[in-house]
Amino acid sequence: MFGLWDGGLVALRLPSVLAVAAAAVGVIRLGQRLAGTWTGLLAGLVLPLLPPVQRYAQEGRSYALICALITWASCLLVSSLSRPGRRGWVAYGAVILTACLLHEFAVLMLVAHGVAVFRARSARPVTRAWRIAAGGVLVGLLPLAAFSTTQSAQVDWIGTPDAGEVLGFVATPLLGVAFARSAGRARGPITLSALALPLLILPNTLLMLTSPLHPLYVDRYVLASAIGFALLAGSMLDRLRQSARGAGTVHRVTCAVALAMVLATLVPVSTALRKPGSREMVLATLVPVSTALRKPGSRENDAVAIARAVQDVAEPGDALLFMPSRRRVWTLARPGSFRTLSDLALEQTPVASDTLFGTELPTDRIRERILTRARVIAVRDPEGQPLDANAREAVKRSTLDAYFEECASRTVTQARITVYARPGHC
């Protein structure tokens, strides 16, 4: 994008905005095909109102693009189930493979599609065509998946799901199942709930089940599950609309209250409680969630705020340690804010090494450089995050624990900034 147009933040965020718009159009088309015009329109309105979708519509990441691709892959799937043809299946495979190449966990949506195809009870040639398309996607993804195994340390920061994540994981599918009871009969080759429920439930469940072996559950990795929730919520809203037509005043008021309750479920309070700015998020009845999401307090990784916090505690002669080294990425937003501090572990900068985090010195050199300083500012993960087990991170922690004492610590978004000094020098 920046190779074509260096438009700053607009160029960074515009693809995500357009992707969510495309996803909303795709959800309208899906809902219309599976359950009728009103269901499609209401589902398309619900999708961009969902707080996770709003959040990633304004971030320069791939998750909104994946959501759009999975939406249109679902449209192609429904079309291919009703009018099987080679072109349709090839297009379906190409679109979902593109989503998987943007993020490998998009392959979980392929599993959900497989369950939907099974529930559609299509003819054997149709299911065979889907299996061929799915096999092509897996073959195309295999080289990237094999390469990714060499970089598994990049997700070592993911911890075991906490109570808030588990609550959100359980509550959202339960709502989806409740909404599915209002879904009407199939108007296409498959019922709305037969497609929406697997999209909503399966990817989250499969990712959550990996937690005992290797924690990988992060809600943004399965953002496309919101497609299923939007379709089910649109079906529920359409049923409420139909119930209110021709009814008396009392029944209309009841439907209006039910509608308000449905809309209230679109605010994930359990998620908000775990994030900075959670008080604003919880008071969604007074302050719209969309407003809260656009305030600095909602940013999990506010690199500018982190840089300012480091500047506030820094004194002449202080040195800097990133624990773990991947947190050096926070310097990329405002590198000038860190130039007065000596990065003790750094061997080559990200630019010089053509890496995102730079390269670090051997463990003995890191230890030697730490011991030359009287004060060190450590930029760390928040409390409760798993500690990296590699030798460089271990020597940083052991040296600070043995020869320094903790003077002060503060948390800024997702960074914990701690000042260490030699005993008696705090």
Short mmCIF file of C-alpha atoms in Angstrom, two decimals:
data_model
loop_
_atom_site.label_atom_id
_atom_site.label_comp_id
_atom_site.label_asym_id
_atom_site.label_seq_id
_atom_site.Cartn_x
_atom_site.Cartn_y
_atom_site.Cartn_z
CA MET A 1 0.00 0.00 0.00
CA PHE A 2 2.74 2.46 0.97
CA GLY A 3 4.62 1.59 -2.21
CA LEU A 4 1.71 3.00 -4.16
CA TRP A 5 0.74 5.86 -1.85
CA ASP A 6 2.48 7.12 1.27
CA GLY A 7 -0.66 8.46 2.88
CA GLY A 8 0.38 8.07 6.52
CA LEU A 9 -2.31 6.84 8.89
CA VAL A 10 -4.98 7.07 6.21
CA ALA A 11 -3.07 4.67 3.97
CA LEU A 12 -2.38 2.41 6.96
CA ARG A 13 -6.01 2.11 8.04
CA LEU A 14 -7.94 2.52 4.80
CA PRO A 15 -7.62 -1.16 3.72
CA SER A 16 -9.19 -2.31 6.98
CA VAL A 17 -12.06 0.17 6.67
CA LEU A 18 -12.79 -0.93 3.12
CA ALA A 19 -12.49 -4.58 4.15
CA VAL A 20 -15.14 -4.23 6.85
CA ALA A 21 -17.41 -2.46 4.37
CA ALA A 22 -16.90 -5.33 1.92
CA ALA A 23 -17.58 -7.86 4.69
CA ALA A 24 -20.82 -6.09 5.60
CA VAL A 25 -21.96 -6.22 1.97
CA GLY A 26 -21.07 -9.91 1.85
CA VAL A 27 -23.05 -10.61 5.03
CA ILE A 28 -26.05 -8.84 3.52
CA ARG A 29 -25.78 -11.05 0.48
CA LEU A 30 -25.40 -14.19 2.59
CA GLY A 31 -28.36 -13.34 4.82
CA GLN A 32 -30.53 -12.44 1.87
CA ARG A 33 -29.71 -15.70 0.12
CA LEU A 34 -30.23 -17.90 3.17
CA ALA A 35 -33.11 -16.25 5.02
CA GLY A 36 -34.50 -13.25 3.16
CA THR A 37 -33.89 -9.58 2.45
CA TRP A 38 -34.60 -8.24 5.93
CA THR A 39 -32.38 -10.79 7.63
CA GLY A 40 -29.55 -9.90 5.27
CA LEU A 41 -29.94 -6.16 5.80
CA LEU A 42 -30.10 -6.46 9.58
CA ALA A 43 -27.14 -8.85 9.70
CA GLY A 44 -25.14 -6.46 7.53
CA LEU A 45 -25.93 -3.65 9.95
CA VAL A 46 -24.99 -5.75 12.98
CA LEU A 47 -21.54 -6.77 11.71
CA PRO A 48 -19.84 -3.34 11.75
CA LEU A 49 -21.48 -2.57 15.11
CA LEU A 50 -19.74 -5.47 16.83
CA PRO A 51 -16.97 -3.98 19.01
CA PRO A 52 -14.22 -6.38 17.83
CA VAL A 53 -15.06 -5.59 14.21
CA GLN A 54 -15.09 -1.86 14.94
CA ARG A 55 -11.70 -2.15 16.57
CA TYR A 56 -9.98 -3.94 13.71
CA ALA A 57 -11.71 -1.74 11.15
CA GLN A 58 -9.47 1.07 12.39
CA GLU A 59 -6.20 -0.84 12.78
CA GLY A 60 -3.59 -1.44 10.12
CA ARG A 61 -3.63 -5.22 10.49
CA SER A 62 -4.80 -8.09 8.33
CA TYR A 63 -7.74 -9.26 10.46
CA ALA A 64 -10.40 -7.14 8.76
CA LEU A 65 -9.15 -8.26 5.34
CA ILE A 66 -9.41 -11.89 6.44
CA CYS A 67 -12.94 -11.29 7.70
CA ALA A 68 -13.93 -9.89 4.30
CA LEU A 69 -12.31 -12.77 2.43
CA ILE A 70 -14.02 -15.40 4.61
CA THR A 71 -17.35 -13.62 4.10
CA TRP A 72 -17.07 -13.75 0.33
CA ALA A 73 -15.68 -17.29 0.44
CA SER A 74 -18.87 -18.19 2.32
CA CYS A 75 -20.91 -16.52 -0.43
CA LEU A 76 -19.05 -18.56 -3.04
CA LEU A 77 -19.60 -21.71 -0.99
CA VAL A 78 -23.37 -21.15 -0.87
CA SER A 79 -23.44 -20.43 -4.61
CA SER A 80 -21.41 -23.55 -5.38
CA LEU A 81 -23.68 -25.71 -3.24
CA SER A 82 -26.74 -24.56 -5.18
CA ARG A 83 -25.13 -24.32 -8.64
CA PRO A 84 -22.07 -26.57 -8.67
CA GLY A 85 -19.44 -25.66 -11.23
CA ARG A 86 -15.69 -25.78 -11.62
CA ARG A 87 -15.30 -21.99 -11.77
CA GLY A 88 -17.21 -21.52 -8.53
CA TRP A 89 -15.12 -24.05 -6.63
CA VAL A 90 -11.87 -22.67 -8.03
CA ALA A 91 -12.89 -19.16 -6.98
CA TYR A 92 -13.89 -20.44 -3.53
CA GLY A 93 -10.54 -22.17 -3.05
CA ALA A 94 -8.58 -19.14 -4.26
CA VAL A 95 -10.36 -16.71 -1.94
CA ILE A 96 -10.06 -18.85 1.17
CA LEU A 97 -6.42 -19.68 0.38
CA THR A 98 -5.70 -15.95 0.20
CA ALA A 99 -7.25 -15.54 3.64
CA CYS A 100 -5.11 -18.40 4.99
CA LEU A 101 -1.94 -16.88 3.54
CA LEU A 102 -2.73 -13.63 5.35
CA HIS A 103 -3.13 -15.56 8.61
CA GLU A 104 -2.80 -19.32 8.91
CA PHE A 105 -5.54 -19.63 11.53
CA ALA A 106 -8.05 -18.66 8.84
CA VAL A 107 -7.88 -22.36 7.96
CA LEU A 108 -10.15 -22.90 10.98
CA MET A 109 -12.91 -21.26 8.95
CA LEU A 110 -12.36 -23.92 6.30
CA VAL A 111 -13.14 -26.52 8.96
CA ALA A 112 -16.35 -24.66 9.77
CA HIS A 113 -17.26 -24.66 6.08
CA GLY A 114 -16.69 -28.42 6.02
CA VAL A 115 -19.22 -28.91 8.82
CA ALA A 116 -21.68 -26.66 6.96
CA VAL A 117 -21.27 -28.72 3.79
CA PHE A 118 -21.87 -31.91 5.78
CA ARG A 119 -25.01 -30.45 7.36
CA ALA A 120 -26.30 -29.37 3.95
CA ARG A 121 -26.53 -33.05 2.95
CA SER A 122 -25.54 -32.17 -0.59
CA ALA A 123 -25.10 -34.74 -3.34
CA ARG A 124 -21.90 -36.76 -3.29
CA PRO A 125 -20.33 -34.96 -6.30
CA VAL A 126 -20.82 -31.64 -4.50
CA THR A 127 -19.17 -32.80 -1.28
CA ARG A 128 -16.34 -34.32 -3.32
CA ALA A 129 -15.83 -30.99 -5.08
CA TRP A 130 -15.59 -29.23 -1.72
CA ARG A 131 -13.04 -31.77 -0.49
CA ILE A 132 -10.92 -31.19 -3.59
CA ALA A 133 -11.10 -27.40 -3.09
CA ALA A 134 -10.24 -27.78 0.61
CA GLY A 135 -7.34 -30.08 -0.25
CA GLY A 136 -6.01 -27.49 -2.67
CA VAL A 137 -6.15 -24.86 0.07
CA LEU A 138 -4.22 -27.10 2.47
CA VAL A 139 -1.57 -27.88 -0.14
CA GLY A 140 -1.17 -24.20 -0.93
CA LEU A 141 -0.87 -23.35 2.77
CA LEU A 142 1.59 -26.14 3.60
CA PRO A 143 4.84 -24.28 2.68
CA LEU A 144 3.91 -21.29 4.83
CA ALA A 145 2.84 -23.54 7.70
CA ALA A 146 6.12 -25.44 7.52
CA PHE A 147 8.12 -22.20 7.55
CA SER A 148 6.06 -20.86 10.46
CA THR A 149 7.12 -23.76 12.66
CA THR A 150 10.61 -22.24 12.65
CA GLN A 151 9.19 -19.03 14.13
CA SER A 152 6.92 -20.51 16.80
CA ALA A 153 8.63 -18.35 19.41
CA GLN A 154 6.73 -15.36 17.98
CA VAL A 155 3.59 -16.56 19.82
CA ASP A 156 5.25 -17.45 23.11
CA TRP A 157 3.77 -14.28 24.58
CA ILE A 158 0.25 -15.76 24.46
CA GLY A 159 -0.83 -16.85 27.92
CA THR A 160 -3.47 -19.26 29.16
CA PRO A 161 -6.97 -17.76 28.68
CA ASP A 162 -8.10 -15.86 31.76
CA ALA A 163 -11.58 -15.84 33.30
CA GLY A 164 -12.76 -12.96 31.11
CA GLU A 165 -11.68 -14.70 27.91
CA VAL A 166 -13.31 -17.95 28.96
CA LEU A 167 -16.52 -16.11 29.85
CA GLY A 168 -16.60 -14.42 26.45
CA PHE A 169 -15.77 -17.71 24.75
CA VAL A 170 -18.74 -19.42 26.44
CA ALA A 171 -21.29 -16.58 26.36
CA THR A 172 -21.05 -15.69 22.68
CA PRO A 173 -21.81 -19.19 21.32
CA LEU A 174 -24.67 -19.55 23.82
CA LEU A 175 -26.17 -16.33 22.47
CA GLY A 176 -25.66 -17.62 18.94
CA VAL A 177 -27.46 -20.86 19.75
CA ALA A 178 -30.32 -18.88 21.30
CA PHE A 179 -30.55 -16.67 18.21
CA ALA A 180 -30.46 -19.73 15.95
CA ARG A 181 -33.80 -20.90 17.36
CA SER A 182 -35.43 -17.97 15.57
CA ALA A 183 -33.90 -18.82 12.20
CA GLY A 184 -36.47 -19.72 9.58
CA ARG A 185 -36.48 -22.46 7.01
CA ALA A 186 -33.82 -22.70 4.37
CA ARG A 187 -34.29 -20.52 1.30
CA GLY A 188 -31.06 -21.71 -0.27
CA PRO A 189 -29.06 -24.93 -0.34
CA ILE A 190 -28.41 -24.70 3.40
CA THR A 191 -30.08 -23.17 6.43
CA LEU A 192 -28.69 -19.97 7.90
CA SER A 193 -27.94 -21.64 11.23
CA ALA A 194 -26.19 -24.57 9.52
CA LEU A 195 -23.61 -22.12 8.15
CA ALA A 196 -23.56 -19.50 10.91
CA LEU A 197 -23.23 -21.76 13.95
CA PRO A 198 -20.09 -23.59 12.76
CA LEU A 199 -18.49 -20.27 11.80
CA LEU A 200 -19.28 -18.87 15.25
CA ILE A 201 -18.41 -21.88 17.39
CA LEU A 202 -15.84 -24.14 15.73
CA PRO A 203 -12.85 -21.80 15.12
CA ASN A 204 -12.99 -20.44 18.68
CA THR A 205 -13.38 -23.91 20.15
CA LEU A 206 -10.53 -25.44 18.18
CA LEU A 207 -8.21 -22.59 19.13
CA MET A 208 -9.25 -22.77 22.78
CA LEU A 209 -8.62 -26.52 22.88
CA THR A 210 -4.95 -25.92 22.09
CA SER A 211 -4.48 -23.98 25.34
CA PRO A 212 -3.45 -26.94 27.54
CA LEU A 213 -0.73 -27.86 25.00
CA HIS A 214 0.32 -24.42 23.76
CA PRO A 215 -1.79 -21.32 24.43
CA LEU A 216 -2.83 -19.79 21.11
CA TYR A 217 -6.25 -18.34 21.85
CA VAL A 218 -6.49 -14.66 20.89
CA ASP A 219 -9.90 -13.42 19.83
CA ARG A 220 -8.59 -11.43 16.85
CA TYR A 221 -7.20 -14.61 15.30
CA VAL A 222 -10.79 -15.75 14.77
CA LEU A 223 -12.38 -12.37 14.08
CA ALA A 224 -14.19 -13.89 11.08
CA SER A 225 -16.37 -15.80 13.55
CA ALA A 226 -18.24 -12.51 13.86
CA ILE A 227 -19.82 -13.33 10.49
CA GLY A 228 -21.74 -16.18 12.11
CA PHE A 229 -22.86 -14.04 15.03
CA ALA A 230 -24.02 -11.24 12.72
CA LEU A 231 -26.09 -13.65 10.61
CA LEU A 232 -27.73 -15.17 13.69
CA ALA A 233 -28.39 -11.76 15.24
CA GLY A 234 -29.88 -10.54 11.95
CA SER A 235 -32.20 -13.54 11.94
CA MET A 236 -33.30 -12.78 15.51
CA LEU A 237 -33.91 -9.12 14.73
CA ASP A 238 -35.94 -10.05 11.66
CA ARG A 239 -38.07 -12.39 13.76
CA LEU A 240 -38.69 -9.57 16.25
CA ARG A 241 -39.62 -7.26 13.39
CA GLN A 242 -42.11 -9.78 12.06
CA SER A 243 -43.58 -10.33 15.53
CA ALA A 244 -44.19 -6.61 15.98
CA ARG A 245 -46.15 -6.25 12.73
CA GLY A 246 -49.88 -6.20 13.30
CA ALA A 247 -49.45 -6.68 17.04
CA GLY A 248 -50.94 -4.59 19.84
CA THR A 249 -49.14 -1.92 21.80
CA VAL A 250 -48.08 -4.25 24.62
CA HIS A 251 -46.58 -6.75 22.20
CA ARG A 252 -44.75 -4.00 20.31
CA VAL A 253 -43.28 -2.68 23.56
CA THR A 254 -42.20 -6.20 24.47
CA CYS A 255 -40.51 -6.61 21.09
CA ALA A 256 -38.80 -3.23 21.48
CA VAL A 257 -37.41 -4.28 24.87
CA ALA A 258 -36.25 -7.59 23.41
CA LEU A 259 -34.62 -5.72 20.53
CA ALA A 260 -32.78 -3.49 22.99
CA MET A 261 -31.57 -6.55 24.87
CA VAL A 262 -30.31 -8.13 21.65
CA LEU A 263 -28.44 -4.96 20.75
CA ALA A 264 -27.00 -4.83 24.26
CA THR A 265 -25.41 -8.21 23.71
CA LEU A 266 -23.28 -6.65 21.00
CA VAL A 267 -21.16 -5.02 23.74
CA PRO A 268 -18.69 -7.62 25.08
CA VAL A 269 -18.46 -6.46 28.68
CA SER A 270 -16.32 -9.43 29.64
CA THR A 271 -13.70 -8.33 27.11
CA ALA A 272 -13.95 -4.68 28.11
CA LEU A 273 -13.28 -5.50 31.76
CA ARG A 274 -9.85 -6.84 30.83
CA LYS A 275 -8.64 -3.81 28.91
CA PRO A 276 -7.41 -0.31 29.70
CA GLY A 277 -10.28 2.13 29.56
CA SER A 278 -12.64 -0.61 30.76
CA ARG A 279 -14.79 1.77 32.81
CA GLU A 280 -15.76 3.62 29.66
CA MET A 281 -16.46 0.35 27.88
CA VAL A 282 -18.68 -1.01 30.63
CA LEU A 283 -20.74 2.18 30.71
CA ALA A 284 -21.80 1.51 27.15
CA THR A 285 -25.36 2.53 27.94
CA LEU A 286 -24.11 6.06 28.56
CA VAL A 287 -21.13 6.27 26.23
CA PRO A 288 -21.39 4.47 22.86
CA VAL A 289 -18.91 1.67 22.56
CA SER A 290 -17.77 3.00 19.21
CA THR A 291 -16.65 6.21 20.93
CA ALA A 292 -14.77 4.32 23.63
CA LEU A 293 -12.96 2.22 21.04
CA ARG A 294 -11.63 5.37 19.40
CA LYS A 295 -10.10 6.82 22.57
CA PRO A 296 -6.43 6.35 23.50
CA GLY A 297 -7.39 4.31 26.56
CA SER A 298 -8.67 1.47 24.37
CA ARG A 299 -5.29 0.95 22.68
CA GLU A 300 -3.58 -2.19 23.99
CA ASN A 301 -0.20 -1.19 22.53
CA ASP A 302 0.02 2.59 22.50
CA ALA A 303 3.65 3.02 21.42
CA VAL A 304 3.49 6.81 21.79
CA ALA A 305 2.28 6.57 25.40
CA ILE A 306 4.97 4.00 26.16
CA ALA A 307 7.68 6.25 24.71
CA ARG A 308 6.46 9.19 26.81
CA ALA A 309 6.41 7.05 29.95
CA VAL A 310 10.02 5.97 29.37
CA GLN A 311 11.03 9.61 28.88
CA ASP A 312 9.30 10.57 32.13
CA VAL A 313 11.37 8.18 34.26
CA ALA A 314 14.66 8.43 32.36
CA GLU A 315 17.63 10.27 33.84
CA PRO A 316 21.00 11.11 32.24
CA GLY A 317 23.16 8.00 32.00
CA ASP A 318 20.26 5.53 32.22
CA ALA A 319 20.29 2.43 30.05
CA LEU A 320 17.47 0.48 28.46
CA LEU A 321 16.51 -3.22 28.33
CA PHE A 322 13.65 -4.76 26.39
CA MET A 323 12.36 -7.87 28.13
CA PRO A 324 11.63 -9.72 25.90
CA SER A 325 13.45 -8.41 22.85
CA ARG A 326 10.30 -8.35 20.70
CA ARG A 327 9.11 -5.36 22.75
CA ARG A 328 11.73 -3.34 20.90
CA VAL A 329 9.03 -3.00 18.25
CA TRP A 330 7.58 -0.22 20.40
CA THR A 331 10.54 1.97 19.41
CA LEU A 332 9.56 1.96 15.74
CA ALA A 333 6.73 4.48 16.19
CA ARG A 334 8.95 7.16 17.78
CA PRO A 335 12.60 6.08 17.58
CA GLY A 336 13.80 9.53 18.59
CA SER A 337 12.29 9.09 22.06
CA PHE A 338 14.76 6.30 22.86
CA ARG A 339 17.97 7.67 21.30
CA THR A 340 19.25 9.19 24.55
CA LEU A 341 19.15 5.75 26.22
CA SER A 342 21.68 3.01 25.53
CA ASP A 343 20.02 -0.26 24.49
CA LEU A 344 22.26 -2.66 26.42
CA ALA A 345 21.33 -5.88 24.63
CA LEU A 346 21.17 -4.54 21.07
CA GLU A 347 23.74 -5.74 18.54
CA GLN A 348 22.08 -4.58 15.30
CA THR A 349 19.08 -2.31 14.90
CA PRO A 350 15.95 -3.53 13.12
CA VAL A 351 16.91 -1.51 10.04
CA ALA A 352 20.50 -2.76 9.94
CA SER A 353 19.51 -6.39 10.49
CA ASP A 354 16.41 -6.37 8.26
CA THR A 355 14.37 -7.71 11.17
CA LEU A 356 11.41 -6.40 13.14
CA PHE A 357 13.07 -6.51 16.55
CA GLY A 358 16.79 -6.23 15.75
CA THR A 359 19.41 -8.74 16.85
CA GLU A 360 20.91 -9.02 20.32
CA LEU A 361 24.37 -9.65 21.74
CA PRO A 362 25.49 -13.00 23.20
CA THR A 363 24.49 -13.65 26.80
CA ASP A 364 27.92 -12.92 28.32
CA ARG A 365 28.10 -9.53 26.57
CA ILE A 366 24.57 -8.63 27.72
CA ARG A 367 25.52 -9.43 31.31
CA GLU A 368 28.74 -7.40 31.08
CA ARG A 369 26.96 -4.35 29.69
CA ILE A 370 24.22 -4.46 32.34
CA LEU A 371 26.84 -4.54 35.10
CA THR A 372 28.46 -1.34 33.78
CA ARG A 373 25.33 0.66 34.65
CA ALA A 374 23.96 2.09 37.85
CA ARG A 375 20.36 2.44 36.61
CA VAL A 376 18.46 0.42 34.02
CA ILE A 377 14.97 0.99 32.62
CA ALA A 378 13.32 -2.31 31.71
CA VAL A 379 10.43 -2.31 29.25
CA ARG A 380 8.57 -5.54 29.92
CA ASP A 381 5.37 -7.47 29.32
CA PRO A 382 2.47 -6.94 31.73
CA GLU A 383 2.28 -8.91 34.95
CA GLY A 384 1.06 -12.44 34.39
CA GLN A 385 2.44 -12.91 30.88
CA PRO A 386 4.59 -16.02 30.39
CA LEU A 387 8.34 -15.43 30.64
CA ASP A 388 10.49 -16.20 27.63
CA ALA A 389 12.74 -19.15 28.38
CA ASN A 390 15.61 -18.40 25.97
CA ALA A 391 19.08 -17.77 27.33
CA ARG A 392 19.24 -14.03 26.56
CA GLU A 393 16.02 -13.26 28.41
CA ALA A 394 17.05 -15.49 31.31
CA VAL A 395 20.38 -13.68 31.74
CA LYS A 396 18.65 -10.28 31.69
CA ARG A 397 16.32 -11.34 34.50
CA SER A 398 18.97 -13.10 36.60
CA THR A 399 21.44 -10.18 36.38
CA LEU A 400 18.86 -7.60 37.37
CA ASP A 401 17.60 -9.78 40.24
CA ALA A 402 21.14 -10.43 41.58
CA TYR A 403 22.73 -6.98 41.30
CA PHE A 404 19.88 -4.46 41.19
CA GLU A 405 16.79 -3.57 43.13
CA GLU A 406 13.45 -2.45 41.78
CA CYS A 407 12.87 1.25 42.38
CA ALA A 408 9.58 1.94 40.63
CA SER A 409 7.23 0.32 38.17
CA ARG A 410 4.23 1.48 36.19
CA THR A 411 2.00 -0.09 33.55
CA VAL A 412 1.19 1.81 30.36
CA THR A 413 -1.28 -0.01 28.11
CA GLN A 414 0.44 -3.39 27.56
CA ALA A 415 3.92 -2.33 28.75
CA ARG A 416 5.35 -2.56 32.25
CA ILE A 417 8.11 0.02 32.70
CA THR A 418 10.38 -0.74 35.64
CA VAL A 419 13.34 1.26 36.92
CA TYR A 420 16.17 -0.81 38.42
CA ALA A 421 19.15 0.61 40.28
CA ARG A 422 22.11 -0.66 42.26
CA PRO A 423 21.28 -1.08 45.96
CA GLY A 424 21.09 2.30 47.65
CA HIS A 425 20.83 4.26 44.38
CA CYS A 426 17.08 4.37 43.89
#
